[in-house]
CSV table of C-alpha atoms and ligand atoms in Angstrom, one decimal:
chain,number,residue,atom,x,y,z
A,170,MET,CA,28.9,163.3,288.8
A,171,LEU,CA,25.4,162.5,287.5
A,172,ALA,CA,22.7,164.8,288.8
A,173,PRO,CA,20.2,163.1,291.2
A,174,THR,CA,17.2,161.7,289.5
A,175,TRP,CA,13.9,163.5,289.5
A,176,HIS,CA,11.0,161.1,290.2
A,177,VAL,CA,7.7,162.3,288.9
A,178,LEU,CA,4.6,161.0,290.6
A,179,GLY,CA,1.7,161.3,288.2
A,180,ALA,CA,2.2,161.3,284.5
A,181,GLY,CA,-0.8,163.5,283.7
A,182,SER,CA,-1.0,167.0,282.2
A,183,LEU,CA,1.4,168.8,284.5
A,184,GLY,CA,3.6,165.8,285.3
A,185,THR,CA,4.2,165.3,281.6
A,186,LEU,CA,4.9,169.0,281.0
A,187,TRP,CA,7.5,169.0,283.7
A,188,ALA,CA,9.0,165.5,283.0
A,189,CYS,CA,9.5,166.2,279.3
A,190,ARG,CA,11.2,169.6,279.9
A,191,LEU,CA,13.5,168.2,282.6
A,192,ALA,CA,14.4,165.1,280.6
A,193,ARG,CA,15.3,167.0,277.4
A,194,SER,CA,17.6,169.3,279.4
A,195,GLY,CA,19.6,166.2,280.4
A,196,VAL,CA,18.3,165.7,283.9
A,197,PRO,CA,17.6,162.0,284.8
A,198,VAL,CA,13.9,161.6,285.2
A,199,ARG,CA,11.8,158.5,286.2
A,200,LEU,CA,8.0,158.3,286.2
A,201,ILE,CA,6.2,156.6,289.1
A,202,LEU,CA,2.9,155.1,287.7
A,203,ARG,CA,0.1,153.9,289.9
A,204,ASP,CA,0.3,150.1,289.2
A,205,GLU,CA,1.7,147.4,286.9
A,206,ALA,CA,-1.2,147.8,284.5
A,207,ARG,CA,-0.5,151.5,283.9
A,208,LEU,CA,3.3,150.7,283.7
A,209,ARG,CA,2.6,148.0,281.0
A,210,ALA,CA,0.4,150.4,279.1
A,211,TYR,CA,3.1,153.1,279.2
A,212,LEU,CA,5.9,150.7,278.2
A,213,ALA,CA,3.8,149.5,275.2
A,214,GLY,CA,4.3,153.0,273.7
A,215,PRO,CA,7.3,155.1,272.8
A,216,GLY,CA,7.2,157.3,275.9
A,217,LEU,CA,5.6,160.7,276.9
A,218,THR,CA,4.6,163.1,274.1
A,219,LEU,CA,4.6,166.8,274.7
A,220,VAL,CA,2.8,169.0,272.1
A,221,GLU,CA,4.1,172.6,272.0
A,222,GLN,CA,2.7,175.1,269.5
A,223,GLY,CA,1.4,172.2,267.4
A,224,VAL,CA,4.7,170.4,267.3
A,225,SER,CA,4.9,167.0,269.1
A,226,HIS,CA,8.0,165.5,270.6
A,227,THR,CA,8.2,162.1,272.3
A,228,TYR,CA,10.6,161.4,275.1
A,229,ALA,CA,11.4,157.9,276.2
A,230,ILE,CA,11.4,158.6,279.9
A,231,ALA,CA,12.0,155.6,282.2
A,232,ALA,CA,9.1,154.5,284.4
A,233,GLU,CA,8.4,152.3,287.4
A,234,THR,CA,5.7,151.6,290.0
A,235,PHE,CA,5.8,152.1,293.7
A,236,ASP,CA,7.2,148.6,294.1
A,237,SER,CA,10.6,149.6,292.6
A,238,GLN,CA,13.3,149.6,295.3
A,239,THR,CA,15.5,152.6,294.3
A,240,PRO,CA,15.6,155.4,296.8
A,241,VAL,CA,13.8,158.7,295.9
A,242,ALA,CA,15.7,161.8,296.8
A,243,ARG,CA,13.8,164.4,294.6
A,244,LEU,CA,10.1,164.0,294.0
A,245,LEU,CA,7.8,166.0,291.8
A,246,VAL,CA,4.2,165.3,293.0
A,247,ALA,CA,2.0,165.9,290.0
A,248,CYS,CA,-1.2,164.2,290.9
A,249,LYS,CA,-4.5,165.9,291.9
A,250,ALA,CA,-4.8,167.4,295.4
A,251,TYR,CA,-7.1,164.6,296.5
A,252,ASP,CA,-4.6,161.9,295.5
A,253,ALA,CA,-1.4,163.5,296.8
A,254,GLU,CA,-1.4,162.4,300.4
A,255,HIS,CA,-2.3,158.8,299.7
A,256,ALA,CA,0.2,158.5,296.7
A,257,VAL,CA,3.1,160.1,298.7
A,258,ALA,CA,2.3,157.8,301.7
A,259,ARG,CA,2.8,154.8,299.4
A,260,LEU,CA,6.2,156.1,298.4
A,261,ALA,CA,7.3,157.2,301.9
A,262,PRO,CA,9.4,154.0,302.6
A,263,ARG,CA,11.5,154.8,299.5
A,264,LEU,CA,12.2,158.4,300.4
A,265,SER,CA,15.8,159.0,301.3
A,266,ALA,CA,16.8,161.0,304.4
A,267,ASN,CA,16.6,164.7,303.4
A,268,ALA,CA,14.4,164.0,300.4
A,269,GLU,CA,13.0,167.1,298.7
A,270,LEU,CA,9.5,167.1,297.3
A,271,VAL,CA,7.9,169.7,295.0
A,272,LEU,CA,4.1,169.8,295.4
A,273,LEU,CA,2.3,171.1,292.3
A,274,GLN,CA,-1.2,170.8,293.7
A,275,ASN,CA,-3.7,173.6,293.3
A,276,GLY,CA,-5.6,175.0,296.3
A,277,LEU,CA,-4.6,174.4,299.9
A,278,GLY,CA,-4.7,171.5,302.4
A,279,SER,CA,-3.0,168.7,300.5
A,280,GLN,CA,0.5,170.3,300.9
A,281,ASP,CA,0.1,170.5,304.7
A,282,ALA,CA,-1.2,166.9,304.8
A,283,VAL,CA,1.9,165.7,302.9
A,284,ALA,CA,4.4,167.8,304.9
A,285,ALA,CA,2.9,166.6,308.2
A,286,MET,CA,3.4,163.0,307.2
A,287,LEU,CA,7.0,163.6,306.3
A,288,PRO,CA,8.7,165.6,309.0
A,289,GLN,CA,12.2,164.6,307.7
A,290,ALA,CA,11.6,165.6,304.2
A,291,ARG,CA,11.6,169.1,302.7
A,292,CYS,CA,8.3,170.0,301.1
A,293,ILE,CA,8.4,172.8,298.6
A,294,PHE,CA,5.0,174.2,297.6
A,295,ALA,CA,4.4,175.4,294.1
A,296,SER,CA,1.8,177.7,292.5
A,297,SER,CA,1.7,177.6,288.7
A,298,THR,CA,-0.1,179.6,286.0
A,299,GLU,CA,1.1,177.2,283.3
A,300,GLY,CA,-1.6,175.4,281.5
A,301,ALA,CA,-1.6,171.9,280.1
A,302,PHE,CA,-4.2,169.3,279.2
A,303,ARG,CA,-4.2,165.6,278.4
A,304,PRO,CA,-5.9,164.7,275.1
A,305,ARG,CA,-5.1,161.1,275.7
A,306,ASP,CA,-2.9,158.9,277.9
A,307,TRP,CA,0.8,159.8,277.8
A,308,HIS,CA,0.3,163.0,275.8
A,309,ALA,CA,0.1,166.5,277.1
A,310,VAL,CA,-0.6,169.7,275.2
A,311,PHE,CA,1.2,172.8,276.5
A,312,ALA,CA,-1.8,175.2,276.2
A,313,GLY,CA,-0.8,178.2,278.3
A,314,HIS,CA,2.6,179.7,279.0
A,315,GLY,CA,2.8,180.9,282.5
A,316,PHE,CA,5.0,181.0,285.6
A,317,THR,CA,5.6,178.9,288.6
A,318,TRP,CA,6.2,180.3,292.1
A,319,LEU,CA,8.1,178.0,294.5
A,320,GLY,CA,8.6,178.3,298.2
A,321,ASP,CA,8.9,176.5,301.5
A,322,PRO,CA,6.9,177.9,304.4
A,323,ALA,CA,9.2,176.1,306.8
A,324,ARG,CA,12.6,177.3,305.4
A,325,PRO,CA,13.2,180.5,303.3
A,326,GLN,CA,16.4,179.4,301.6
A,327,PRO,CA,16.0,178.2,298.0
A,328,PRO,CA,17.1,174.7,297.2
A,329,LEU,CA,20.4,174.2,295.3
A,330,TRP,CA,18.8,172.7,292.2
A,331,LEU,CA,16.8,175.7,291.0
A,332,HIS,CA,19.2,176.3,288.2
A,333,GLN,CA,18.0,172.9,286.7
A,334,LEU,CA,14.6,174.5,286.2
A,335,ASP,CA,16.3,177.4,284.3
A,336,GLN,CA,18.2,174.9,282.1
A,337,ALA,CA,14.9,173.0,281.5
A,338,GLY,CA,13.2,176.3,280.4
A,339,ILE,CA,10.7,176.2,283.3
A,340,PRO,CA,9.9,179.8,284.1
A,341,HIS,CA,9.9,180.1,287.9
A,342,GLN,CA,10.8,182.2,290.9
A,343,TRP,CA,11.6,181.4,294.5
A,344,THR,CA,9.4,183.3,297.0
A,345,PRO,CA,9.3,183.4,300.8
A,346,ASP,CA,5.6,184.1,300.5
A,347,ILE,CA,4.3,181.0,298.8
A,348,LEU,CA,1.4,180.7,301.1
A,349,THR,CA,0.2,184.2,300.2
A,350,ARG,CA,0.4,183.2,296.5
A,351,LEU,CA,-1.5,180.0,297.1
A,352,TRP,CA,-4.2,181.8,299.2
A,353,ARG,CA,-4.6,184.5,296.5
A,354,LYS,CA,-5.0,181.9,293.8
A,355,LEU,CA,-7.5,180.0,296.0
A,356,ALA,CA,-9.5,183.2,296.5
A,357,LEU,CA,-9.6,183.9,292.7
A,358,ASN,CA,-10.7,180.4,292.1
A,359,CYS,CA,-13.4,180.5,294.8
A,360,ALA,CA,-14.8,183.8,293.3
A,361,ILE,CA,-15.0,182.5,289.7
A,362,ASN,CA,-15.0,178.7,289.3
A,363,PRO,CA,-18.0,177.6,291.4
A,364,LEU,CA,-20.2,180.1,289.7
A,365,THR,CA,-19.2,179.0,286.3
A,366,VAL,CA,-20.3,175.5,287.3
A,367,LEU,CA,-23.6,176.6,288.8
A,368,TYR,CA,-24.4,178.9,285.8
A,369,ASP,CA,-22.9,176.4,283.3
A,370,CYS,CA,-21.0,179.2,281.6
A,371,ARG,CA,-17.7,180.5,280.4
A,372,ASN,CA,-15.8,182.8,282.7
A,373,GLY,CA,-16.9,186.0,280.7
A,374,GLU,CA,-20.5,185.4,281.4
A,375,LEU,CA,-19.9,186.1,285.1
A,376,GLN,CA,-19.8,189.8,284.0
A,377,GLN,CA,-23.7,189.4,284.1
A,378,HIS,CA,-23.4,188.4,287.8
A,379,ALA,CA,-21.1,191.2,288.9
A,380,CYS,CA,-23.0,191.8,292.2
A,381,GLU,CA,-22.7,188.2,293.3
A,382,VAL,CA,-19.0,188.1,292.4
A,383,ALA,CA,-18.4,191.3,294.3
A,384,THR,CA,-20.1,190.0,297.4
A,385,LEU,CA,-18.1,186.8,297.3
A,386,CYS,CA,-14.9,188.9,296.9
A,387,ALA,CA,-15.7,190.9,300.0
A,388,GLU,CA,-16.2,187.8,302.1
A,389,LEU,CA,-13.1,186.2,300.7
A,390,ALA,CA,-11.0,189.3,301.5
A,391,GLU,CA,-12.4,189.2,305.0
A,392,LEU,CA,-11.4,185.5,305.3
A,393,LEU,CA,-7.9,186.2,304.0
A,394,GLU,CA,-7.4,188.9,306.6
A,395,HIS,CA,-8.5,186.6,309.4
A,396,CYS,CA,-6.3,183.8,308.2
A,397,GLY,CA,-3.2,186.1,308.5
A,398,GLN,CA,-3.0,186.7,304.7
A,399,PRO,CA,-3.9,190.4,304.4
A,400,GLU,CA,-1.6,190.8,301.3
A,401,ALA,CA,-3.5,188.2,299.5
A,402,ALA,CA,-6.7,190.3,300.0
A,403,VAL,CA,-5.3,193.5,298.4
A,404,ASP,CA,-7.5,194.5,295.4
A,405,LEU,CA,-8.9,191.0,295.2
A,406,ALA,CA,-12.2,192.2,293.6
A,407,CYS,CA,-10.3,194.2,290.9
A,408,GLU,CA,-8.1,191.2,290.0
A,409,VAL,CA,-11.1,188.9,289.9
A,410,GLN,CA,-12.8,191.3,287.4
A,411,ARG,CA,-9.5,191.4,285.4
A,412,VAL,CA,-9.3,187.6,285.3
A,413,ILE,CA,-12.9,187.3,284.2
A,414,ALA,CA,-12.3,189.7,281.4
A,415,ALA,CA,-9.0,188.3,280.3
A,416,THR,CA,-10.3,184.7,280.3
A,417,ALA,CA,-13.8,185.5,279.1
A,418,ALA,CA,-13.8,182.8,276.4
A,419,ASN,CA,-12.5,180.1,278.7
A,420,PHE,CA,-14.3,177.4,280.7
A,421,SER,CA,-12.8,177.3,284.2
A,422,SER,CA,-10.9,174.2,285.3
A,423,MET,CA,-13.7,173.2,287.7
A,424,HIS,CA,-16.3,173.7,284.9
A,425,GLN,CA,-14.2,171.4,282.6
A,426,ASP,CA,-13.9,168.8,285.4
A,427,VAL,CA,-17.6,168.7,286.1
A,428,SER,CA,-18.7,168.8,282.5
A,429,HIS,CA,-16.5,165.8,281.7
A,430,GLY,CA,-17.8,164.0,284.8
A,431,ARG,CA,-14.5,164.1,286.6
A,432,ARG,CA,-13.9,164.7,290.3
A,433,SER,CA,-13.2,168.4,291.0
A,434,GLU,CA,-10.7,169.7,293.6
A,435,ILE,CA,-13.5,171.5,295.5
A,436,GLY,CA,-12.3,170.2,298.9
A,437,TYR,CA,-9.0,172.0,298.5
A,438,LEU,CA,-10.5,175.2,297.1
A,439,LEU,CA,-14.0,176.4,298.2
A,440,GLY,CA,-14.2,173.6,300.8
A,441,TYR,CA,-10.9,174.6,302.3
A,442,ALA,CA,-12.0,178.3,302.4
A,443,CYS,CA,-15.3,177.4,304.2
A,444,ALA,CA,-13.5,175.1,306.7
A,445,ALA,CA,-11.0,178.0,307.4
A,446,ALA,CA,-13.9,180.4,308.0
A,447,GLN,CA,-15.4,178.0,310.5
A,448,ARG,CA,-12.1,177.5,312.3
A,449,HIS,CA,-11.8,181.3,312.6
A,450,ASN,CA,-15.5,181.6,313.7
A,451,ARG,CA,-16.3,183.9,310.7
A,452,SER,CA,-19.8,184.0,309.5
A,453,LEU,CA,-19.5,184.3,305.7
A,454,PRO,CA,-23.0,183.5,304.6
A,455,HIS,CA,-22.6,183.9,300.8
A,456,LEU,CA,-19.5,181.7,300.7
A,457,ARG,CA,-21.3,179.1,302.8
A,458,GLN,CA,-24.3,179.2,300.6
A,459,LEU,CA,-22.1,179.0,297.5
A,460,GLN,CA,-20.6,175.8,298.9
A,461,ALA,CA,-24.0,174.3,299.7
A,462,ARG,CA,-25.2,175.0,296.1
A,463,LEU,CA,-22.1,173.6,294.6
A,464,VAL,CA,-22.2,170.5,296.8
A,465,ALA,CA,-25.8,169.9,295.9
A,466,HIS,CA,-25.0,170.4,292.2
A,467,LEU,CA,-22.1,167.9,292.3
A,468,GLN,CA,-24.1,165.3,294.3
A,469,GLY,CA,-27.0,165.7,291.8
A,470,LYS,CA,-24.5,164.7,289.1
A,471,GLY,CA,-23.1,161.8,291.2
A,472,LEU,CA,-19.7,163.5,291.6
A,473,PRO,CA,-17.7,163.6,294.8
A,474,SER,CA,-18.4,166.9,296.7
A,475,VAL,CA,-15.2,166.9,298.9
B,241,NAP,P1,-4.1,165.1,285.6
B,241,NAP,O1,-3.9,165.4,284.2
B,241,NAP,O2,-5.4,164.5,286.0
B,241,NAP,O3,-2.9,164.1,286.1
B,241,NAP,C1,-2.9,163.5,287.4
B,241,NAP,C2,-2.0,162.3,287.2
B,241,NAP,O4,-1.8,161.8,288.6
B,241,NAP,C3,-2.7,161.2,286.4
B,241,NAP,O5,-1.8,160.8,285.4
B,241,NAP,C4,-2.9,160.1,287.4
B,241,NAP,O6,-2.7,158.8,286.9
B,241,NAP,C5,-1.8,160.4,288.4
B,241,NAP,N1,-2.1,159.7,289.7
B,241,NAP,C6,-3.1,159.9,290.5
B,241,NAP,N2,-3.0,159.1,291.6
B,241,NAP,C7,-1.9,158.4,291.4
B,241,NAP,C8,-1.2,157.5,292.2
B,241,NAP,N3,-1.7,157.0,293.4
B,241,NAP,N4,0.0,157.0,291.7
B,241,NAP,C9,0.5,157.4,290.6
B,241,NAP,N5,-0.1,158.3,289.8
B,241,NAP,C10,-1.3,158.8,290.2
B,241,NAP,O7,-3.9,166.4,286.6
B,241,NAP,P2,-3.2,167.7,286.3
B,241,NAP,O8,-4.0,168.6,285.4
B,241,NAP,O9,-1.8,167.5,285.8
B,241,NAP,O10,-3.1,168.4,287.7
B,241,NAP,C11,-2.2,168.1,288.7
B,241,NAP,C12,-2.3,169.2,289.8
B,241,NAP,O11,-1.7,170.4,289.2
B,241,NAP,C13,-3.7,169.5,290.2
B,241,NAP,O12,-3.7,169.8,291.6
B,241,NAP,C14,-4.0,170.7,289.4
B,241,NAP,O13,-5.0,171.6,290.0
B,241,NAP,C15,-2.7,171.4,289.3
B,241,NAP,N6,-2.5,172.3,288.2
B,241,NAP,C16,-2.8,171.9,286.9
B,241,NAP,C17,-2.6,172.7,285.8
B,241,NAP,C18,-2.9,172.3,284.4
B,241,NAP,O14,-2.9,173.1,283.5
B,241,NAP,N7,-3.2,171.0,284.2
B,241,NAP,C19,-2.2,174.0,286.1
B,241,NAP,C20,-1.9,174.5,287.3
B,241,NAP,C21,-2.1,173.6,288.4
B,241,NAP,P3,-3.6,158.0,285.8
B,241,NAP,O15,-3.1,158.6,284.5
B,241,NAP,O16,-3.2,156.6,286.1
B,241,NAP,O17,-5.0,158.4,286.2
């Protein structure tokens, strides 16, 4: 019997990375593109191209728009956090009963929004350290090998199709603690990325702002504990320092977004952390001040601040 099709919503960096690896392992894959114009643009070319270690391969992956009628049983949501809820809502009428979704979004907030909208579907949250970027449409460069954690806060059993990810060469592990992983990644992001935007610097230059970073880590650890995520707080400051040193030459993803005039995912990272602090009545003045500075900075550049 033919394996069920993976629909991939969002043919950007991560969507292309996943779609190409799944397709070449023999799994049926179909892209869902935002409209007819994007579909025509895609169909005018040979398919999706993935560049790995300087070598390009192109995969003629089928594509459609939301208007297609075929049911969707397995959906990889690979758009940005701020697009996920709206994009999945457009697809909701096509989701089959017991559909399974994998949500690749960074940060927190978008996953709950999608899951709340689809009580019948299974929403699997992912946290990935793989890195890819999109030099142009329909091309992705696999820039950083990493790992993807998958988990479902509502149900601890892994899905039956995980072996397909093994066959596709997608390094992953199922975890019952996906929220802890997502919170930890969010905290690392909050301690590093906003400051790289405000100081307009590479990650390594934050070593010159060690006190400020340490103060933020202390507040973030306090927040994690009050949000029921004490494990995500363990040795946070040490890991932040390690990440800053290990990625010293890199520009953070938020820095790249802002310097290219693109919308950032602040609302699902620092914005989410500050909203959680408010919900828990925690006064975290440095985190709040960081958010105010970042919002003002983004507004000054005419970029969305949510
Ligand atoms: P990206 O390159 O900007 O790709 C997003 C894609 O979503 C674009 O192709 C966009 O379409 C598509 N899209 C948006 N709204 C849509 C809609 N309504 N219908 C159909 N397609 C839609 O983003 P990304 O870097 O892959 O990031 C995706 C998520 O993964 C983010 O939350 C990010 O933080 C997370 N993540 C990324 C990486 C990475 O290395 N890239 C690593 C870890 C986590 P258009 O092409 O038409 O604009």
